[in-house]
């Protein structure tokens, strides 16, 4: 989307760019408030050019030269394929302009409501057009009405008010910065480049992990719009045009609560809660099959994507859903998956193929070799705009290309289930740290719980070579917010050779940064009300999920090939319901087998739709092979990227120690050091592609150190 506004004599400016990935202009939105002239129109058009991959089907712009506002959008056509679906949207009086990236799944009900209450004159049947009518009727509280995955920018000319908002879970990206007193908002930071943005590293965010735990990014003064203050609330970025200045500090963040974070729901039977999860997930799948274009499913060897495929088949066979405008059935359902080399320990394609055969649906697999990982590494990094601690993001980039090649525009995936259903081993110590008083019938005795807790703590290692000082920081993090697991990449961070001058940022730890990012109100809930497992789930749902997973192996790698990813597990109705399920039904203990089962309630809810093989299979996180030989394609790529000149140009890494990491990683086939090497190489790629200035030690008299 595109918007521009500036005051005479350059009093202040607002420029926002927000990319869309959806039915409508899926790739970009730009809202600018700056001197509105042909040069600004050209800048905004150029910014959309950087987001063509998100919306290749149509572009639309709106400019008001009198008041100096503008909106622009590049469209990925999914719903309402006619010109009436083109963005930007506006109300009949043209006082409200909007662009929307994503999907509003309950748009039919909302449309009926606005026809009844407002007699609103819709120009078409696009789901995103309902946003304008809802805002006109409800004001900023309209967000609580939406069920979807979206990033929204609205300009209200009568109120001189700009609003940017993001969905509850952070499926759709939304970034903002201020350049020359202009506010820029975009779906991807690269869209800022034609608008005068000069990229710099946020070294403080890199070293303390803030890029993954708070609103910061790896770029200095580029922030992420928050997906929500709690799991069930919504946040907006608001800018009034009459404010005296445009700066990071002059922007207002508003939180609109629709529910508290972890709900207290009266005790129900085990079977009732299984049925409750099943019904809500089925509905989440049903509404995400809605599209006027073909839809498919990313299918792995895990339970999450498999139950979505199984439920989709059930819905299509019973006529409760259809595929595309032509109304295709199960015979049109397509599943796609990644295949790695046999024997690598990472290939799940045979399990996925068996699932597809069981369901009777088409299955395409994308074989990703080491050569493919090396070939796609730089492009996938440019798309992601940040580092990822696994080559899985490169493989997902390749898989999305396959989806595009077979003619799909919409893909349902299994992301998000682990974060609120207890799918990771790192959650087990939190689960065992206190008894679950909400489920007295548990088979886990107090004596057994305490013994298992000690075992779990020793099994989940947070780092591999911490100094006494680093261990002190970890202890402080645990004391700041209890029961919050450390970021999974902490062992990698311990191996990154940051330059000595970065000590000017003080002692740091990504775990401590995560803990300190939880506000005191939520912290109080964690201390006095929530079970420790729920505290752990909340912390990763709010940080690691939107800032890392939904970015690097979600929206970015899907939209790299114009694919809209949809996440049934992150439907807020399902998430809110599961919040009230006792911890002992998320991670269940069997005394007979003396073992724990992660995501137990999901397994039971999924049972009618998956194979016995999947029902009994343990969690295997999506990942790509890490071990690669000396002299192979990835080793050659790393040696080309990680050179003294390139590392010196970054400015924040020590060359001698980095060179030793590169040499040792491949020589000793050390998985942690290899991942560290991949991270450093991604920084080099971003430095080159973005033209990022060399990081320098900040002047101690200036903010930043």
XYZ file of C-alpha atoms in Angstrom:
705
model
C 0.000 0.000 0.000
C 1.106 3.541 -0.614
C 0.370 6.735 1.242
C 1.988 10.129 1.386
C 1.393 13.322 3.227
C 3.525 16.339 3.988
C 2.884 19.787 5.343
C 3.883 23.055 3.706
C 7.448 24.102 4.492
C 8.248 20.496 5.427
C 6.919 20.718 8.954
C 6.697 16.954 9.168
C 6.244 13.917 6.998
C 4.743 10.468 7.083
C 5.556 7.735 4.635
C 4.373 4.214 5.026
C 4.917 1.219 2.850
C 3.034 -1.952 3.685
C 3.290 -5.000 1.462
C 0.389 -7.290 0.872
C 0.375 -10.977 0.337
C -3.052 -11.947 -0.306
C -6.113 -11.920 -2.238
C -5.758 -8.356 -2.832
C -2.610 -6.538 -3.475
C -0.768 -9.091 -1.607
C 2.503 -7.579 -1.674
C 2.787 -4.028 -0.795
C 1.224 -1.138 0.840
C 2.737 2.213 1.174
C 1.401 5.116 3.072
C 3.371 8.290 2.807
C 2.974 11.629 4.430
C 5.683 13.772 2.972
C 6.048 16.408 0.297
C 3.722 15.004 -2.324
C 5.206 15.594 -5.767
C 6.079 13.476 -8.783
C 9.312 12.490 -7.105
C 7.428 10.959 -4.160
C 5.085 9.105 -6.477
C 8.130 7.697 -8.238
C 9.764 6.721 -4.942
C 6.661 4.881 -3.832
C 6.384 3.079 -7.162
C 10.018 2.052 -6.836
C 9.438 0.770 -3.323
C 6.665 -1.459 -4.642
C 9.090 -2.787 -7.217
C 11.115 -4.292 -4.366
C 8.002 -6.215 -3.319
C 6.889 -7.562 -6.691
C 7.346 -11.130 -5.483
C 4.584 -10.525 -2.934
C 2.027 -9.231 -5.424
C 2.728 -9.699 -9.141
C -0.853 -9.565 -10.455
C -1.848 -5.886 -10.294
C -0.750 -2.546 -8.903
C -2.947 0.244 -7.682
C -2.094 3.657 -6.284
C -3.907 6.649 -4.865
C -2.468 10.145 -4.411
C -4.083 13.277 -2.992
C -1.909 16.176 -4.057
C -3.895 18.684 -2.012
C -3.428 16.959 1.307
C -0.305 15.051 0.201
C -1.319 11.510 0.992
C -0.854 8.463 -1.166
C -1.480 4.730 -1.117
C -0.175 1.976 -3.345
C -0.616 -1.754 -3.572
C 0.764 -4.681 -5.562
C -1.819 -7.414 -5.719
C -1.684 -11.171 -5.403
C -5.142 -12.137 -6.650
C -6.816 -14.746 -4.450
C -10.374 -13.586 -3.658
C -12.513 -11.479 -5.996
C -10.304 -11.758 -9.067
C -12.129 -8.890 -10.768
C -10.977 -5.239 -10.773
C -13.316 -4.579 -7.818
C -10.764 -6.390 -5.684
C -7.962 -3.998 -6.558
C -6.484 -1.886 -3.750
C -6.254 0.674 -2.221
C -9.813 0.634 -0.891
C -11.770 3.717 0.166
C -15.162 4.579 1.588
C -17.826 6.180 -0.643
C -16.806 9.701 0.446
C -13.128 8.860 -0.047
C -12.232 10.147 3.404
C -10.850 6.759 4.480
C -8.188 4.955 2.483
C -6.834 1.507 3.317
C -4.602 -1.298 2.167
C -4.706 -4.790 3.638
C -2.136 -7.557 3.399
C -3.558 -10.987 4.143
C -6.982 -12.506 4.584
C -10.102 -11.748 6.635
C -11.762 -15.153 6.950
C -15.034 -14.015 8.558
C -15.635 -11.355 5.925
C -19.024 -12.688 4.846
C -20.499 -12.233 8.329
C -18.838 -8.841 8.656
C -20.142 -7.754 5.283
C -23.686 -8.736 6.257
C -23.310 -6.837 9.535
C -22.133 -3.658 7.788
C -24.910 -3.880 5.221
C -27.435 -4.048 8.060
C -25.923 -1.461 10.411
C -24.286 0.969 8.000
C -25.956 0.195 4.682
C -22.400 0.327 3.381
C -21.992 0.422 -0.395
C -19.388 -2.242 -1.156
C -17.856 -1.998 -4.614
C -16.984 -5.708 -4.811
C -16.764 -8.900 -2.788
C -13.160 -8.756 -1.610
C -12.705 -9.842 1.997
C -10.346 -6.940 2.637
C -12.828 -4.256 1.614
C -14.744 -4.965 4.829
C -11.905 -3.303 6.772
C -12.923 0.167 5.575
C -16.566 -0.301 6.538
C -15.677 -1.751 9.929
C -13.298 1.101 10.739
C -15.899 3.654 9.683
C -18.429 2.097 12.069
C -16.323 0.915 15.024
C -13.226 3.114 14.885
C -9.982 1.519 16.091
C -11.870 -1.204 17.955
C -12.791 -2.790 14.599
C -9.745 -5.061 14.921
C -11.406 -7.148 17.615
C -14.003 -8.169 14.997
C -11.477 -9.707 12.602
C -10.576 -13.361 12.263
C -7.631 -13.570 9.941
C -3.981 -13.047 9.184
C -3.301 -9.499 8.150
C -1.324 -6.293 8.209
C -3.451 -3.178 7.769
C -2.718 0.488 7.100
C -5.499 3.094 7.209
C -5.477 6.826 6.509
C -8.400 8.784 7.972
C -8.339 12.177 6.230
C -11.018 13.790 8.405
C -9.208 12.910 11.636
C -5.728 13.266 10.102
C -5.000 9.884 11.612
C -2.787 7.071 10.344
C -3.186 3.566 11.767
C -1.116 0.437 11.214
C -2.098 -2.889 12.762
C -1.053 -6.522 12.649
C -2.847 -9.802 13.335
C -2.821 -11.400 16.785
C -0.107 -13.976 16.116
C 2.097 -11.945 13.787
C 1.628 -14.114 10.704
C 1.854 -11.086 8.417
C 4.874 -8.784 8.757
C 4.774 -5.043 9.372
C 7.898 -2.904 9.783
C 8.339 0.802 10.344
C 11.042 3.412 10.585
C 11.485 7.183 10.404
C 13.587 8.788 7.664
C 13.893 12.570 7.385
C 10.831 13.030 9.584
C 8.797 10.663 7.430
C 7.236 7.536 8.888
C 7.737 4.540 6.617
C 5.751 1.324 7.071
C 6.275 -1.787 4.969
C 5.871 -5.530 4.807
C 9.583 -5.848 4.119
C 12.406 -3.475 5.012
C 13.844 -3.545 1.481
C 10.862 -1.429 0.397
C 12.367 1.450 2.400
C 15.440 1.654 0.153
C 13.935 3.893 -2.585
C 12.475 6.163 0.126
C 15.770 7.464 1.404
C 16.561 4.786 3.982
C 20.267 4.090 4.524
C 20.560 0.697 6.262
C 22.730 0.372 9.353
C 23.267 -2.557 11.694
C 21.591 -2.501 15.081
C 24.566 -4.104 16.781
C 22.981 -3.868 20.213
C 19.994 -5.866 18.967
C 22.268 -8.444 17.356
C 24.370 -9.077 20.451
C 21.554 -9.167 23.022
C 19.026 -11.018 20.839
C 16.533 -8.156 20.828
C 15.769 -8.736 17.140
C 13.994 -11.934 18.236
C 12.569 -10.917 21.612
C 11.298 -7.345 21.293
C 10.274 -4.813 18.645
C 13.798 -4.272 17.315
C 15.190 -5.782 14.117
C 18.756 -6.298 12.916
C 18.534 -2.842 11.290
C 19.108 0.285 13.342
C 15.849 2.172 14.045
C 13.713 -0.268 12.037
C 11.028 -1.744 14.270
C 8.395 -4.447 14.032
C 4.782 -3.604 14.740
C 3.766 -5.797 17.656
C 1.364 -8.661 16.935
C -0.301 -8.076 20.310
C 0.277 -7.184 23.946
C -1.096 -10.590 24.956
C -2.107 -13.673 23.037
C -5.606 -12.323 22.665
C -5.145 -8.590 22.266
C -4.374 -6.336 19.355
C -1.908 -3.522 18.873
C -1.939 -0.487 16.646
C 0.654 2.061 15.625
C -1.005 5.471 15.576
C 0.325 8.727 14.156
C -1.608 11.990 14.295
C -0.590 14.491 11.635
C -0.723 17.508 13.971
C 2.010 16.207 16.267
C 4.995 18.517 16.486
C 7.553 15.999 15.257
C 7.943 12.669 13.594
C 10.344 10.461 15.522
C 10.429 7.021 17.063
C 9.321 8.532 20.354
C 6.373 10.449 18.872
C 4.454 7.333 17.853
C 1.720 5.905 20.024
C 1.197 2.193 20.604
C -2.352 1.310 21.627
C -3.375 -2.108 22.928
C -6.969 -3.270 22.591
C -7.730 -6.296 24.734
C -10.295 -8.865 23.714
C -9.362 -11.369 26.418
C -6.648 -11.989 28.979
C -3.621 -14.081 28.085
C -4.242 -17.423 29.781
C -7.863 -18.147 30.483
C -9.393 -19.810 33.522
C -12.120 -22.063 32.149
C -14.248 -24.281 34.387
C -13.178 -27.908 34.467
C -14.622 -30.040 31.681
C -14.206 -33.679 30.863
C -11.209 -34.887 28.911
C -13.414 -35.943 26.008
C -15.223 -32.600 25.957
C -11.941 -30.749 25.604
C -10.726 -33.112 22.868
C -13.932 -32.422 20.953
C -13.512 -28.683 21.606
C -10.030 -28.653 20.070
C -11.156 -30.832 17.151
C -14.150 -28.649 16.282
C -12.179 -25.397 16.400
C -9.315 -26.762 14.322
C -11.760 -28.162 11.767
C -13.395 -24.747 11.440
C -9.987 -23.061 11.155
C -9.116 -25.377 8.259
C -12.504 -24.872 6.610
C -12.335 -21.105 6.465
C -8.728 -21.196 5.230
C -9.713 -23.282 2.227
C -11.768 -20.306 1.010
C -10.233 -18.877 -2.156
C -11.043 -18.198 -5.783
C -7.758 -19.850 -6.767
C -6.266 -23.328 -6.171
C -5.115 -24.139 -2.634
C -2.748 -26.817 -1.374
C -1.047 -28.042 1.786
C 2.594 -28.186 2.832
C 2.875 -31.739 4.161
C 5.750 -32.983 6.323
C 6.155 -36.169 8.335
C 4.633 -34.613 11.432
C 1.204 -34.606 13.009
C 0.542 -30.872 12.567
C 0.470 -30.634 8.782
C -0.956 -34.157 8.470
C -4.079 -33.448 10.515
C -4.688 -30.338 8.413
C -4.514 -32.477 5.275
C -6.794 -35.072 6.861
C -9.366 -32.482 7.911
C -9.229 -30.815 4.493
C -10.053 -34.147 2.880
C -12.966 -34.654 5.279
C -14.348 -31.181 4.567
C -14.086 -31.611 0.805
C -15.639 -35.084 0.810
C -18.600 -33.960 2.891
C -19.157 -30.820 0.804
C -18.448 -28.477 3.715
C -15.651 -26.829 1.748
C -14.542 -26.486 -1.846
C -11.307 -25.687 -3.621
C -11.266 -22.599 -5.812
C -14.038 -20.829 -7.646
C -14.718 -23.958 -9.707
C -15.517 -25.925 -6.557
C -12.926 -28.680 -6.780
C -13.082 -31.656 -4.424
C -10.558 -34.075 -2.946
C -9.282 -34.973 -6.427
C -8.005 -31.401 -6.722
C -6.271 -31.325 -3.331
C -2.501 -31.111 -3.693
C 0.114 -31.660 -0.991
C 3.765 -30.703 -1.276
C 6.801 -31.533 0.834
C 10.567 -31.258 1.076
C 12.849 -34.256 0.572
C 16.454 -34.403 1.739
C 19.056 -37.080 1.042
C 18.242 -40.522 2.395
C 20.237 -41.272 5.494
C 20.624 -37.589 6.365
C 18.337 -37.991 9.363
C 16.197 -35.076 8.162
C 14.175 -36.591 5.331
C 10.478 -37.074 6.151
C 9.264 -37.323 2.564
C 8.523 -41.048 2.717
C 6.285 -40.558 5.756
C 4.550 -37.645 4.003
C 4.088 -39.774 0.873
C 2.472 -42.537 2.943
C 0.135 -39.986 4.517
C -0.837 -38.621 1.102
C -1.482 -42.143 -0.185
C -3.614 -42.899 2.866
C -5.667 -39.772 2.180
C -5.845 -40.362 -1.560
C -4.439 -36.949 -2.512
C -1.734 -35.818 -4.914
C 1.752 -35.372 -3.451
C 4.693 -33.507 -4.967
C 8.070 -33.450 -3.298
C 10.914 -31.016 -3.756
C 14.267 -32.768 -3.469
C 16.730 -30.345 -1.894
C 20.387 -31.329 -2.186
C 23.465 -29.665 -0.743
C 23.957 -28.074 -4.171
C 20.433 -26.623 -3.980
C 21.039 -25.260 -0.476
C 24.195 -23.531 -1.661
C 22.591 -22.197 -4.830
C 19.527 -20.723 -3.083
C 21.272 -19.558 0.117
C 21.878 -15.942 -0.882
C 18.463 -15.304 -2.459
C 16.667 -16.884 0.514
C 18.695 -14.708 2.898
C 17.839 -11.541 0.957
C 14.167 -12.466 1.142
C 14.253 -13.268 4.879
C 16.093 -10.047 5.836
C 17.510 -11.648 8.974
C 19.524 -14.647 10.103
C 18.029 -18.067 10.737
C 19.706 -20.817 12.740
C 19.151 -23.630 10.302
C 19.192 -24.131 6.534
C 15.500 -25.038 6.683
C 14.639 -21.536 5.480
C 16.528 -22.213 2.236
C 14.673 -25.500 1.708
C 11.326 -23.778 2.384
C 12.258 -21.159 -0.224
C 12.746 -23.982 -2.744
C 9.477 -25.679 -1.712
C 7.533 -22.470 -2.306
C 8.981 -22.324 -5.802
C 7.549 -25.796 -6.440
C 4.132 -24.640 -5.209
C 4.251 -21.783 -7.680
C 5.288 -24.106 -10.491
C 2.339 -26.455 -9.964
C -0.072 -23.499 -10.111
C -0.888 -22.886 -6.458
C -1.307 -19.492 -4.823
C -2.620 -20.556 -1.405
C -0.952 -23.050 0.930
C -2.127 -24.242 4.344
C 0.697 -25.149 6.701
C 1.107 -26.616 10.183
C 3.013 -23.773 11.795
C 2.270 -22.565 15.315
C 0.975 -25.696 17.059
C 4.122 -26.359 19.090
C 4.138 -22.874 20.590
C 0.808 -23.135 22.415
C 0.254 -26.889 22.641
C 3.580 -27.788 24.258
C 5.440 -29.419 21.381
C 9.070 -28.678 22.232
C 11.332 -30.610 24.640
C 12.384 -27.262 26.141
C 8.895 -26.959 27.667
C 9.207 -30.092 29.797
C 11.149 -28.518 32.718
C 8.522 -25.770 32.954
C 5.712 -28.328 32.932
C 7.367 -30.318 35.722
C 8.431 -27.382 37.887
C 5.045 -27.203 39.651
C 2.084 -29.561 40.075
C -0.890 -29.082 37.772
C -3.671 -28.288 40.233
C -6.182 -27.870 37.403
C -6.064 -31.602 36.596
C -6.084 -33.690 39.815
C -6.528 -36.966 37.920
C -3.006 -36.853 36.505
C -0.945 -40.042 36.774
C 2.101 -37.991 37.720
C 2.700 -38.269 41.466
C 4.537 -35.531 43.370
C 7.523 -37.753 44.004
C 7.716 -38.724 40.337
C 7.245 -35.111 39.205
C 10.169 -33.870 41.282
C 12.434 -36.658 40.063
C 11.455 -36.104 36.427
C 11.948 -32.344 36.804
C 15.574 -32.854 37.813
C 16.083 -35.154 34.821
C 14.479 -32.669 32.431
C 16.626 -29.781 33.632
C 19.806 -31.713 32.976
C 18.573 -32.864 29.548
C 17.730 -29.404 28.215
C 21.037 -27.604 27.763
C 20.840 -23.859 27.159
C 24.461 -23.258 26.199
C 27.621 -25.171 25.518
C 30.595 -23.129 26.726
C 29.417 -20.393 29.040
C 31.783 -18.444 31.222
C 30.966 -17.725 34.839
C 29.771 -14.258 33.792
C 27.457 -15.737 31.156
C 26.094 -18.256 33.632
C 25.362 -15.374 35.999
C 23.300 -13.683 33.282
C 21.339 -16.877 32.678
C 20.621 -17.156 36.379
C 19.461 -13.542 36.415
C 17.156 -14.271 33.467
C 15.612 -17.211 35.308
C 15.124 -15.083 38.390
C 13.640 -12.189 36.401
C 10.888 -14.336 34.911
C 10.610 -17.864 36.178
C 9.979 -20.874 33.971
C 10.735 -19.129 30.669
C 12.945 -21.409 28.534
C 16.042 -19.928 26.953
C 16.015 -19.267 23.200
C 16.888 -22.417 21.300
C 19.787 -20.728 19.520
C 21.675 -19.793 22.715
C 24.447 -22.330 22.076
C 25.091 -20.740 18.691
C 25.273 -17.259 20.183
C 27.967 -18.468 22.565
C 30.170 -19.208 19.530
C 29.749 -15.933 17.611
C 32.962 -13.923 17.764
C 31.630 -10.429 18.346
C 34.277 -7.693 18.309
C 35.610 -6.553 21.654
C 34.161 -3.083 21.138
C 30.617 -4.517 21.343
C 31.280 -4.787 25.097
C 30.200 -1.139 25.153
C 26.607 -2.462 25.123
C 27.256 -4.060 28.499
C 26.727 -7.615 29.638
C 24.051 -9.287 27.577
C 22.223 -12.558 27.066
C 19.363 -13.317 24.654
C 17.695 -15.203 27.504
C 17.834 -12.145 29.750
C 16.593 -9.906 26.922
C 13.636 -12.253 26.455
C 12.859 -12.208 30.181
C 13.075 -8.422 30.450
C 10.786 -7.982 27.439
C 7.861 -9.441 29.402
C 6.001 -6.576 31.024
C 5.455 -6.519 34.759
C 1.702 -7.037 34.489
C 2.222 -10.271 32.586
C 5.110 -11.222 34.838
C 2.807 -10.886 37.834
C 0.336 -13.247 36.162
C 3.144 -15.716 35.597
C 4.226 -15.553 39.238
C 0.811 -15.775 40.828
C -1.726 -17.236 38.418
C -0.384 -19.134 35.434
C 1.050 -22.618 35.528
C 4.770 -22.527 34.534
C 4.041 -24.377 31.296
C 1.630 -21.629 30.253
C 4.276 -19.019 31.064
C 6.760 -20.831 28.845
C 4.226 -21.170 26.035
C 3.359 -17.485 26.250
C 6.979 -16.331 26.086
C 7.825 -18.268 22.936
C 4.447 -17.583 21.305
C 5.095 -13.870 21.689
C 8.747 -13.824 20.623
C 10.236 -16.809 18.813
C 7.086 -17.588 16.833
C 6.409 -14.216 15.143
C 9.966 -12.890 15.072
C 11.749 -15.982 13.788
C 9.585 -18.910 12.678
C 6.673 -17.083 11.039
C 9.208 -14.821 9.348
C 12.081 -16.962 8.087
C 10.191 -20.217 7.407
C 6.764 -18.639 7.115
C 5.630 -15.525 5.280
C 8.996 -14.559 3.749
C 9.894 -17.878 2.177
C 6.300 -18.446 1.042
C 5.902 -14.986 -0.459
C 9.309 -15.263 -2.134
C 7.408 -17.120 -4.869
C 4.023 -15.387 -4.509
C 2.487 -18.015 -2.220
C 0.102 -16.998 0.539
C 0.650 -19.227 3.558
C -2.297 -19.819 5.876
C -1.945 -21.082 9.444
C -5.032 -22.900 10.809
C -3.359 -23.574 14.171
C -3.061 -19.828 14.806
C -6.776 -19.179 14.466
C -7.421 -17.072 17.564
C -10.554 -19.029 18.490
C -8.488 -22.209 18.711
C -5.604 -20.533 20.555
C -7.914 -18.972 23.139
C -9.649 -22.303 23.735
C -6.390 -24.199 24.188
C -5.193 -21.552 26.649
C -7.821 -22.909 29.030
C -6.876 -26.572 28.623
C -5.042 -27.976 31.687
C -1.267 -28.276 31.204
C -1.483 -32.029 31.870
C -3.519 -32.447 28.681
C -0.943 -30.563 26.631
C 1.967 -32.628 27.942
C 0.600 -35.904 29.266
C 2.341 -38.470 31.460
C 1.664 -42.216 31.268
C 2.631 -44.116 34.417
C 2.406 -47.471 32.626
C 4.891 -46.443 29.938
C 6.758 -43.978 32.164
C 6.887 -41.426 29.371
C 5.597 -38.006 28.411
C 3.602 -37.256 25.260
C 3.842 -33.746 23.865
C 0.731 -32.115 22.364
C -1.353 -34.940 23.793
C -4.719 -33.273 23.309
C -3.901 -32.498 19.682
C -2.999 -36.138 19.067
C -6.347 -37.227 20.458
C -8.256 -34.583 18.502
C -6.388 -35.576 15.333
C -6.776 -39.335 15.662
C -9.674 -39.771 13.188
C -7.740 -37.897 10.486
C -4.203 -39.288 10.676
C -2.472 -42.644 10.407
C -1.477 -44.738 13.415
C 2.140 -44.144 12.427
C 1.737 -40.403 12.940
C -0.349 -40.792 16.071
C 2.528 -42.658 17.725
C 5.410 -40.639 16.266
C 7.438 -38.298 18.461
C 7.948 -34.653 17.578
C 10.677 -33.975 14.996
C 11.125 -30.233 14.414
C 11.387 -29.142 10.795
C 15.033 -28.714 9.924
C 17.562 -29.219 7.140
C 20.811 -31.194 7.235
C 23.561 -29.364 9.116
C 26.629 -31.557 8.514
C 28.284 -30.937 5.141
C 31.736 -32.004 3.950
C 34.910 -30.047 3.345
C 35.174 -29.163 -0.331
C 31.431 -29.470 -0.914
C 29.146 -26.744 -2.319
C 28.278 -25.257 1.077
C 31.878 -25.276 2.273
C 32.892 -23.478 -0.931
C 30.090 -20.950 -0.462
C 31.032 -20.290 3.157
C 34.676 -19.762 2.177
C 33.611 -17.323 -0.539
C 31.395 -15.312 1.794
C 33.382 -15.457 5.029
C 36.553 -13.628 4.079
C 38.611 -11.089 5.966
C 37.367 -8.284 3.749
C 33.705 -9.208 4.190
C 33.994 -9.692 7.945
C 35.885 -6.419 8.345
C 33.134 -4.709 6.354
C 30.514 -5.949 8.830
C 32.417 -4.160 11.566
C 31.091 -6.096 14.571
C 32.890 -9.458 14.292
C 36.454 -10.442 15.110
C 38.123 -11.858 11.991
C 40.682 -14.145 13.631
C 38.146 -15.915 15.819
C 35.595 -16.057 12.992
C 38.152 -17.632 10.658
C 38.920 -20.234 13.316
C 35.181 -20.997 13.658
C 34.878 -21.536 9.895
C 37.910 -23.811 9.734
C 36.966 -25.843 12.804
C 33.298 -26.192 11.855
C 33.962 -28.125 8.660
C 37.182 -29.848 9.754
C 35.543 -31.310 12.861
C 32.012 -31.522 11.411
C 30.803 -29.639 14.486
C 27.060 -28.983 14.122
C 26.948 -25.973 16.439
C 29.912 -24.302 14.745
C 28.479 -25.086 11.302
C 25.221 -23.339 12.219
C 27.268 -20.434 13.581
C 29.052 -20.252 10.231
C 25.739 -20.189 8.345
C 24.537 -17.294 10.517
C 27.682 -15.264 9.860
C 27.400 -15.922 6.131
C 23.823 -14.624 6.179
C 25.052 -11.365 7.728
C 27.581 -11.033 4.915
C 24.874 -11.560 2.288
C 22.599 -8.970 3.909
C 25.474 -6.507 4.127
C 26.143 -6.872 0.412
C 22.553 -6.965 -0.850
C 21.344 -4.053 1.306
C 24.549 -2.039 1.119
C 24.682 -1.797 4.913
C 27.257 0.606 6.282
C 30.121 -0.862 8.311
C 29.253 -0.921 12.003
C 31.409 1.303 14.165
C 31.727 1.681 17.901
C 29.198 4.378 18.853
C 30.315 7.682 20.231
C 29.872 7.313 23.979
C 28.235 10.732 24.008
C 25.568 9.550 21.580
C 22.625 7.223 22.285
C 23.223 3.568 21.465
C 26.026 2.539 23.775
